Tab-separated table of C-alpha atoms and ligand atoms in Angstrom:
chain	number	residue	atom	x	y	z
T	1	UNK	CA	-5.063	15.575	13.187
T	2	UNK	CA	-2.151	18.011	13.981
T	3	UNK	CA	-2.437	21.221	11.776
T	4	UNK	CA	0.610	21.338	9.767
T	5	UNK	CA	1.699	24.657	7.948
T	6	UNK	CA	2.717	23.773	4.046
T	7	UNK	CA	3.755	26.419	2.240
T	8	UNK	CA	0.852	28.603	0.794
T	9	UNK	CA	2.646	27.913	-3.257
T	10	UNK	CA	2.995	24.540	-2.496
T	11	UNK	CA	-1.190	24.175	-1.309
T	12	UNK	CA	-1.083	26.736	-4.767
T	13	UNK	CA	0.580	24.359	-7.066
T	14	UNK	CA	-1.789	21.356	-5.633
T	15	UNK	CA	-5.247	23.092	-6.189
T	16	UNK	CA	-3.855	24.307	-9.675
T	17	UNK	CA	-1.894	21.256	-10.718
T	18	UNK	CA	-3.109	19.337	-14.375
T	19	UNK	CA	-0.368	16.770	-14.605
T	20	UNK	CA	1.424	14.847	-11.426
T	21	UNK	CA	3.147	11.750	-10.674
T	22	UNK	CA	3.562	10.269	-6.925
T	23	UNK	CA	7.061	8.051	-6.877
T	24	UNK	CA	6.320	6.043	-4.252
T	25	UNK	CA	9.665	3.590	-1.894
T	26	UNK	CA	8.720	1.254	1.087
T	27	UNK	CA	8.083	3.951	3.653
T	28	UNK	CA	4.776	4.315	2.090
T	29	UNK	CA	3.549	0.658	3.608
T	30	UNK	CA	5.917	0.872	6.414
T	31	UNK	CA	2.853	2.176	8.595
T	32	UNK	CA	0.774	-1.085	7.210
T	33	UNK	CA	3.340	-2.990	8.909
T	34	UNK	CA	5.268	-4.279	5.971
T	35	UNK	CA	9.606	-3.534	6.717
T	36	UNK	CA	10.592	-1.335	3.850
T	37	UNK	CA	13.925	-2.695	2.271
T	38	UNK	CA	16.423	-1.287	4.366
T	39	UNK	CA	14.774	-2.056	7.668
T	40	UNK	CA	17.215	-4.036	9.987
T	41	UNK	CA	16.185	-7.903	8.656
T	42	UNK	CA	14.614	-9.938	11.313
T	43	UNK	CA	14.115	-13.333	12.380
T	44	UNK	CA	15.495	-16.343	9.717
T	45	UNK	CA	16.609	-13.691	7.341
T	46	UNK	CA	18.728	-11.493	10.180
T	47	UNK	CA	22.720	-12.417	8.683
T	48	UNK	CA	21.459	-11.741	5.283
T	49	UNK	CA	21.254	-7.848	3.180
T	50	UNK	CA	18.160	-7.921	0.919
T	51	UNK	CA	20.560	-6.847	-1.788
T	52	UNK	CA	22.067	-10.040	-1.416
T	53	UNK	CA	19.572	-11.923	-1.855
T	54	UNK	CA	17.086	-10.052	-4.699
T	55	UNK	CA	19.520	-11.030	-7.471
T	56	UNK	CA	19.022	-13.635	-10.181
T	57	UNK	CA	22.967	-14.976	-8.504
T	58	UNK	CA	21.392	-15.750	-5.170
T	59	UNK	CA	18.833	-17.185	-6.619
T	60	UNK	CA	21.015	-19.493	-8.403
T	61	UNK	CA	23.197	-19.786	-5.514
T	62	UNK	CA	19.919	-20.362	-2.957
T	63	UNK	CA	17.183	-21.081	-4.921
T	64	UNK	CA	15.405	-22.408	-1.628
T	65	UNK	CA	16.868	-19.627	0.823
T	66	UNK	CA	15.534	-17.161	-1.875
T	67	UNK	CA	11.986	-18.701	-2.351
T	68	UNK	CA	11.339	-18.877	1.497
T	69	UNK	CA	12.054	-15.434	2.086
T	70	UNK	CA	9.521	-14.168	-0.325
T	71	UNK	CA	6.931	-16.922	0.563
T	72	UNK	CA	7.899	-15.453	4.462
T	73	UNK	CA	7.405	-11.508	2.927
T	74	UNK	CA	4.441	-12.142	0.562
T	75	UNK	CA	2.401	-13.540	3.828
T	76	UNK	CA	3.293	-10.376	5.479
T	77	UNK	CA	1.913	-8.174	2.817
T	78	UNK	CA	-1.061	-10.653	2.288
T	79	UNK	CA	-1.710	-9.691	6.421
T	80	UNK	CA	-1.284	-6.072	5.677
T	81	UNK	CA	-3.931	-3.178	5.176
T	82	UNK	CA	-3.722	-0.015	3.022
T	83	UNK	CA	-2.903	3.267	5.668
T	84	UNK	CA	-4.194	6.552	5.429
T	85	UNK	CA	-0.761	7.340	2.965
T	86	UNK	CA	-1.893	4.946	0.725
T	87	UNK	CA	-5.426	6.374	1.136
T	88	UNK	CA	-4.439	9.701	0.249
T	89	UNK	CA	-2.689	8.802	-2.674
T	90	UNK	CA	-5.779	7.600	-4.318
T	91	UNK	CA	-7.240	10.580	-3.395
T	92	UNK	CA	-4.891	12.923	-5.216
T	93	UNK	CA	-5.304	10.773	-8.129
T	94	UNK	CA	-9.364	11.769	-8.122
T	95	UNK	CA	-8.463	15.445	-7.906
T	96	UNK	CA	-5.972	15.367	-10.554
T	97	UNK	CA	-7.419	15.421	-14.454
T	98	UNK	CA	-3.995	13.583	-15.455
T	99	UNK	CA	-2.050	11.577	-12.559
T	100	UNK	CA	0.207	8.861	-12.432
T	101	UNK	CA	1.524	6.497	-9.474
T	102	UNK	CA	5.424	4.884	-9.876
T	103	UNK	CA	5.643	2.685	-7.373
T	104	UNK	CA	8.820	0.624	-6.374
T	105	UNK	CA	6.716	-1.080	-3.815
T	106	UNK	CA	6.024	-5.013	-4.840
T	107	UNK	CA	3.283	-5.496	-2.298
T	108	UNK	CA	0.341	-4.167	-4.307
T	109	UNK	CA	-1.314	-2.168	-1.163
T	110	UNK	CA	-1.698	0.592	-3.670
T	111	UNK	CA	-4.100	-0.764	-6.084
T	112	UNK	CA	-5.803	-2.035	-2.719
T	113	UNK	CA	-6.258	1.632	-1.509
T	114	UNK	CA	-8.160	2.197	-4.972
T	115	UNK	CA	-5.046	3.907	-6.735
T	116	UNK	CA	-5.882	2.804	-10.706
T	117	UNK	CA	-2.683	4.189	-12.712
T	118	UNK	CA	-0.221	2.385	-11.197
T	119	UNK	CA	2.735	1.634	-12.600
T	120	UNK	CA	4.950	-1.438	-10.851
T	121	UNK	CA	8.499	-0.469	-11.423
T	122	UNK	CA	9.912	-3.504	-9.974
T	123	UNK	CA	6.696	-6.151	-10.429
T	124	UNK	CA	4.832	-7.554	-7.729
T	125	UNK	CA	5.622	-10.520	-5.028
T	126	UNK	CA	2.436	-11.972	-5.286
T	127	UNK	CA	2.801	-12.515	-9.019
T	128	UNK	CA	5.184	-15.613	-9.499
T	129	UNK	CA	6.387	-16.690	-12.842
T	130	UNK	CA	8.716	-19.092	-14.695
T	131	UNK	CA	12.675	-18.335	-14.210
T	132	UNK	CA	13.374	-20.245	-17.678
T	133	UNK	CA	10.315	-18.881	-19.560
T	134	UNK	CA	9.914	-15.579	-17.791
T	135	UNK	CA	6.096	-15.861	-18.068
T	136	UNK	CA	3.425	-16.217	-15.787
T	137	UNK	CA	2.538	-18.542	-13.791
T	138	UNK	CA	-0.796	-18.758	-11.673
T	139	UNK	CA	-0.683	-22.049	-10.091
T	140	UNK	CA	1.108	-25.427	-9.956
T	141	UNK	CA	0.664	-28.492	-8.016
T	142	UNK	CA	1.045	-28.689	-4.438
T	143	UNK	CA	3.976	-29.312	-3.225
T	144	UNK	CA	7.021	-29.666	-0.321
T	145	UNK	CA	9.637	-28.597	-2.823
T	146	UNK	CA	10.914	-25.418	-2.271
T	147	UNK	CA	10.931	-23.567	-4.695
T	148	UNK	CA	8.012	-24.987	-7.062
T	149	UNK	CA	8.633	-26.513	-10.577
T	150	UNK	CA	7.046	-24.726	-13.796
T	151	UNK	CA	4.065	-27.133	-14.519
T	152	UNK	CA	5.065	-26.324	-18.332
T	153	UNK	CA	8.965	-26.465	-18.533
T	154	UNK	CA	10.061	-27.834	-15.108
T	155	UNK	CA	12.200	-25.067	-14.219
T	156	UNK	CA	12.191	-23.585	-11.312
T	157	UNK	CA	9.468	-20.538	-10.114
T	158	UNK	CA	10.211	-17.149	-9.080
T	159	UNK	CA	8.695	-14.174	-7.548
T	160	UNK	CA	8.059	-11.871	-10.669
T	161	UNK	CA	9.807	-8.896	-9.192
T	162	UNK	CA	12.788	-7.160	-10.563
T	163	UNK	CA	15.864	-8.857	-9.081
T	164	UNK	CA	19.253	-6.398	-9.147
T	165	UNK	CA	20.948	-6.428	-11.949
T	166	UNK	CA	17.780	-7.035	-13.729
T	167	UNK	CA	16.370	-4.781	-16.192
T	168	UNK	CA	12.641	-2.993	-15.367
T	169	UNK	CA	9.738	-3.937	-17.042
T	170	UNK	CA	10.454	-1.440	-20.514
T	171	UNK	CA	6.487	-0.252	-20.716
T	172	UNK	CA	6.078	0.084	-17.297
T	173	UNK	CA	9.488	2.751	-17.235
T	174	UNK	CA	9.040	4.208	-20.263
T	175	UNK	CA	5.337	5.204	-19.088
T	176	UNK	CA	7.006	6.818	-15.748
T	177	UNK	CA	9.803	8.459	-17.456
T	178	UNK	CA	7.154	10.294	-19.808
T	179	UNK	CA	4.915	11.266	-17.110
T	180	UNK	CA	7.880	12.806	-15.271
T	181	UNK	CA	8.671	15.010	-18.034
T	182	UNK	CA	5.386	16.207	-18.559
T	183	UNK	CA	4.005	16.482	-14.883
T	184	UNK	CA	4.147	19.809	-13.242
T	185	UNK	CA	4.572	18.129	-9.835
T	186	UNK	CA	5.878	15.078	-8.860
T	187	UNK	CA	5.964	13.918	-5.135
T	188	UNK	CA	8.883	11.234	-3.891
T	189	UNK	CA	7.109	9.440	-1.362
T	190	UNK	CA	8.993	6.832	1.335
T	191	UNK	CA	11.795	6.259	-1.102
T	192	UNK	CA	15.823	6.443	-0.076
T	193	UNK	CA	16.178	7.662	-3.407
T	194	UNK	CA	19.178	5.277	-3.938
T	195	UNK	CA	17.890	2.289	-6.455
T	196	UNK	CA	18.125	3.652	-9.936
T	197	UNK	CA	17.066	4.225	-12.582
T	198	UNK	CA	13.556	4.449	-9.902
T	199	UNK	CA	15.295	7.431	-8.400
T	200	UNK	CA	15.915	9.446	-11.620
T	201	UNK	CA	12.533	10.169	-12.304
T	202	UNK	CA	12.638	13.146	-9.712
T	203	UNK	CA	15.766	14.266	-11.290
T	204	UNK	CA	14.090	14.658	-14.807
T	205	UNK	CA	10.784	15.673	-13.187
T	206	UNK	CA	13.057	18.739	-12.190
T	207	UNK	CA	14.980	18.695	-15.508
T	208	UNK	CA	11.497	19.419	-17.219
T	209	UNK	CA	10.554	22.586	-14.794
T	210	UNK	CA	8.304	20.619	-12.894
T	211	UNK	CA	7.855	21.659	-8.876
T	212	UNK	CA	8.918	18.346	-6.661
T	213	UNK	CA	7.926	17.046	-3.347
T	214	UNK	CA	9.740	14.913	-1.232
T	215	UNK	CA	8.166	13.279	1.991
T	216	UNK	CA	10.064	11.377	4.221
T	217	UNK	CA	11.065	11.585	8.144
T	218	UNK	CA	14.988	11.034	6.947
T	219	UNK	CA	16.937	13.137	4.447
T	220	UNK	CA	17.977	11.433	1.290
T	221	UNK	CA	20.328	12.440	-1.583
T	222	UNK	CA	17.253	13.685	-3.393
T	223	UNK	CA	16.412	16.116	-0.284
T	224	UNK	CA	19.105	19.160	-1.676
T	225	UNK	CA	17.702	19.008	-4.569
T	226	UNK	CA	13.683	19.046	-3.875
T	227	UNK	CA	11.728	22.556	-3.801
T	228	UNK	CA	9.562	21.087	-0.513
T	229	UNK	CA	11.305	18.672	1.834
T	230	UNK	CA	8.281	17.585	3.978
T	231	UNK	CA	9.135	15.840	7.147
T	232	UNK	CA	7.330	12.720	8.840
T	233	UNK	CA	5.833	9.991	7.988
T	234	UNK	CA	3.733	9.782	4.703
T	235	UNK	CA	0.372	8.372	6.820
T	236	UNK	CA	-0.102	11.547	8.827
T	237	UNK	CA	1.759	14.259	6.219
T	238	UNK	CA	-0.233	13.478	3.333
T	239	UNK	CA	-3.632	12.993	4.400
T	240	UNK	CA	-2.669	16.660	6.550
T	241	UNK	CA	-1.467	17.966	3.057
T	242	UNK	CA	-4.594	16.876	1.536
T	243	UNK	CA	-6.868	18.630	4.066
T	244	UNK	CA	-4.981	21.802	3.407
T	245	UNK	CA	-5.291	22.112	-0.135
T	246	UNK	CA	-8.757	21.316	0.227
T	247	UNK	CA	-10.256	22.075	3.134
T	248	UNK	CA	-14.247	21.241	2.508
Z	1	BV8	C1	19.073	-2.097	-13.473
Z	1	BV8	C2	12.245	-5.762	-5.974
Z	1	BV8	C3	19.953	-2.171	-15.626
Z	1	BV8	C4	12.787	-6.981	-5.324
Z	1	BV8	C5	14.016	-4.035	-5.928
Z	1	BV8	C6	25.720	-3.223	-10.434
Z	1	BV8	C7	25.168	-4.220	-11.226
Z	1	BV8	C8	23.869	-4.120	-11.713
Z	1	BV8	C9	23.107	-3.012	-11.410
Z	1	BV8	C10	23.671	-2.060	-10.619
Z	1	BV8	C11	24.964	-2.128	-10.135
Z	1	BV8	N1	25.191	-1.018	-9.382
Z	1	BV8	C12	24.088	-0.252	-9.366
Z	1	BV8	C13	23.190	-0.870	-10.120
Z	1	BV8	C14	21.874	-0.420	-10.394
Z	1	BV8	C15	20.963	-1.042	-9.338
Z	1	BV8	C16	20.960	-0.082	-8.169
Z	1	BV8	O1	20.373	0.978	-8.270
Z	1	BV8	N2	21.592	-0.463	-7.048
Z	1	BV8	C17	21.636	0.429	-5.895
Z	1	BV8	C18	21.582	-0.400	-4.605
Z	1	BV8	C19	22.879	1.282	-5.983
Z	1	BV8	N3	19.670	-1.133	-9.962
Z	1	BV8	C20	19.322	-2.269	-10.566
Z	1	BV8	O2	19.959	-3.300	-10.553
Z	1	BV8	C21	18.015	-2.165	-11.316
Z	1	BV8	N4	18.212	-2.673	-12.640
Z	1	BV8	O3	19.783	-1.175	-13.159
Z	1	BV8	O4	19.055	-2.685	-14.699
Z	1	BV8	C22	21.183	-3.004	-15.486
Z	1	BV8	C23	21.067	-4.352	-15.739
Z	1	BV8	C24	22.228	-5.120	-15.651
Z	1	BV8	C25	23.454	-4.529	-15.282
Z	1	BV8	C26	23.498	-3.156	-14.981
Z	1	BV8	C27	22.376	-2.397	-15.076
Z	1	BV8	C28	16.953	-3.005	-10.633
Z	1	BV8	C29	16.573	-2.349	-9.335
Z	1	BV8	C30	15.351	-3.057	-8.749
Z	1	BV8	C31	15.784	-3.964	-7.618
Z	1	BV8	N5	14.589	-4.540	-6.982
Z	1	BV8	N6	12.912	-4.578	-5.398
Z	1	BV8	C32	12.303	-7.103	-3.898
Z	1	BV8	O5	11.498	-6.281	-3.421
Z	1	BV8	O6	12.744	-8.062	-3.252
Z	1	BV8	S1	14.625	-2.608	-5.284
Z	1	BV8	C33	14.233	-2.420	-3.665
Z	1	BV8	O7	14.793	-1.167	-3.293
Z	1	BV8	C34	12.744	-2.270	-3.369
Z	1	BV8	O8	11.900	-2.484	-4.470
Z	1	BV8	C35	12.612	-0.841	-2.983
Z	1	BV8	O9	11.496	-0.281	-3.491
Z	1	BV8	C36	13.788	-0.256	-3.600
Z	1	BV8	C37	14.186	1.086	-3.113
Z	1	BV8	O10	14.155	1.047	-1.736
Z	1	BV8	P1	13.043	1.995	-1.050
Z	1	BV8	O11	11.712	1.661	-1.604
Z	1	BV8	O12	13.491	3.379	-1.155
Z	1	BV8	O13	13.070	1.444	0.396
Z	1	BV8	P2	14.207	1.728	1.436
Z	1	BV8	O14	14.045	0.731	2.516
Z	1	BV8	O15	15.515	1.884	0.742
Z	1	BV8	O16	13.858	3.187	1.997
Z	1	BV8	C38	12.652	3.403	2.673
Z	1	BV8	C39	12.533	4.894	2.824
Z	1	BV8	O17	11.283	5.154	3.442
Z	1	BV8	C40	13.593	5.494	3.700
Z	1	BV8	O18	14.067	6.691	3.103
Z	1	BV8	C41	12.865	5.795	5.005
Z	1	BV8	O19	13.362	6.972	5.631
Z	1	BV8	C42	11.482	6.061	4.505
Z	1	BV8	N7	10.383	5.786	5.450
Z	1	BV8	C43	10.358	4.899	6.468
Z	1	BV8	N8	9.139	4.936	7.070
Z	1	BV8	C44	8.409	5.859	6.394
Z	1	BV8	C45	9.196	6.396	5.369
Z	1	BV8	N9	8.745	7.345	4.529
Z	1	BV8	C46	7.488	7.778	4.704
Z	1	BV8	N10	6.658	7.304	5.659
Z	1	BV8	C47	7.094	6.346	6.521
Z	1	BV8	N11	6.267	5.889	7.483
């Protein structure tokens, strides 16, 4: 495990830290094998942005172009394993007496690491639910049609993730905006910091005094504004980080 140097306040504000929140972006399960959003598309999906096609309009548009590609990425994540970044998440959480975990992440390798307050910003691909009703939807008849038909209203079914343009689930945001006024650290973890209002909860982290942590081998327009900018990939720097602040 290389030996990385964090800054001695930083390992200081860890061991003595009451109140965090982790923000967590696809770079987290990038090492678990799962492309984070802005990865170059591959395959079927290569002439299309993801932006283009997570909205309710493409959907619309598509409805079988849009189904496919999350049948195509929810296999992937059911293939994928937690990595050590997810690992050490959890971990955190068990040293801190009040933590919570924002995750933009729809692939649910969090709560499969043993992370417990999670909150799903932008839902979760393996849910599905009605696109008329809005409500869940565990199972419906087999069948070729792509997408499936709502066993109670006929209408079509949808991933239940937060499509663009789309609002976020209200608890869910109003529980990570709260935390990230009140933590007294808050680490931004594989996120480009560009889908909102995800990436303001940094910005009123630091509004509220609180010491924030960004980790991430690329800048991002967060990075000026962060008091530690930690470098590399989360699966190697926070397990390191861990085994810094506590050694035994
Ligand atoms: C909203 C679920 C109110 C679906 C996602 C015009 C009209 C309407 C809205 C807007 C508009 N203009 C702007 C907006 C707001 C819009 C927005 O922010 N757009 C951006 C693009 C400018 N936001 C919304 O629409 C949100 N809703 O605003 O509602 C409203 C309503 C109506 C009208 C107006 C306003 C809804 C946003 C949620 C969209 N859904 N996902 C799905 O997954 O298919 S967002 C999508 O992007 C993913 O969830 C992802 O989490 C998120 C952010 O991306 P990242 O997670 O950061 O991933 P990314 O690939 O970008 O970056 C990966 C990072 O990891 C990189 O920095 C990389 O360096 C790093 N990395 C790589 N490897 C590693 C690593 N880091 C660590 N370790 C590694 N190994």
């Amino acid at each position: 495990m290389p030996v990385f140097g964090f800054p001695e306040p930083l390992l200081d504000a860890l061991r003595t830290a009451r109140r965090m929140v982790v923000l967590t972006g696809a770079g987290v399960s990038a090492e678990s094998g799962v492309p984070t959003f802005r990865d170059a598309q591959t395959g079927l999906w290569a002439n299309f942005k993801p932006e283009d096609l997570a909205t309710p309009g493409a959907f619309r548009r598509n409805p079988r172009l849009v189904w496919e590609w999350y049948a195509t990425r929810r296999a992937r994540v059911g293939e994928a394993q937690p990595n050590p970044g997810h690992f050490a998440i959890a971990e955190l959480e068990r040293r801190m007496p009040e933590f919570l975990l924002a995750t933009q992440n729809v692939d649910g390798l969090h709560q499969r690491a043993g992370s417990r307050n999670v909150v799903e910003l932008h839902g979760n691909i393996t849910r599905t639910k009605c696109f008329e009703e809005g409500t869940a939807v565990e199972s419906w008849p087999a069948t070729a049609e792509a997408p499936p038909h709502c066993p109670r209203c006929g209408g079509w079914l949808r991933p239940d993730v937060v499509w663009f343009g789309e609002m976020l689930p209200e608890e869910e945001f109003a529980r990570a905006l709260a935390a990230s006024r009140r933590c007294e650290v808050l680490f931004s973890v594989g996120t480009s910091a560009l889908v909102h209002p995800a990436a303001s909860l940094p910005l009123d982290a630091l509004d509220a005094g609180a010491w924030v942590v960004e980790v991430n081998p690329q800048r991002t327009p967060l990075t000026p504004r962060v008091d530690y900018f930690l470098e590399g990939v989360s699966g190697v720097i926070l397990p390191a980080l861990l085994k810094a602040a506590w050694p035994a």
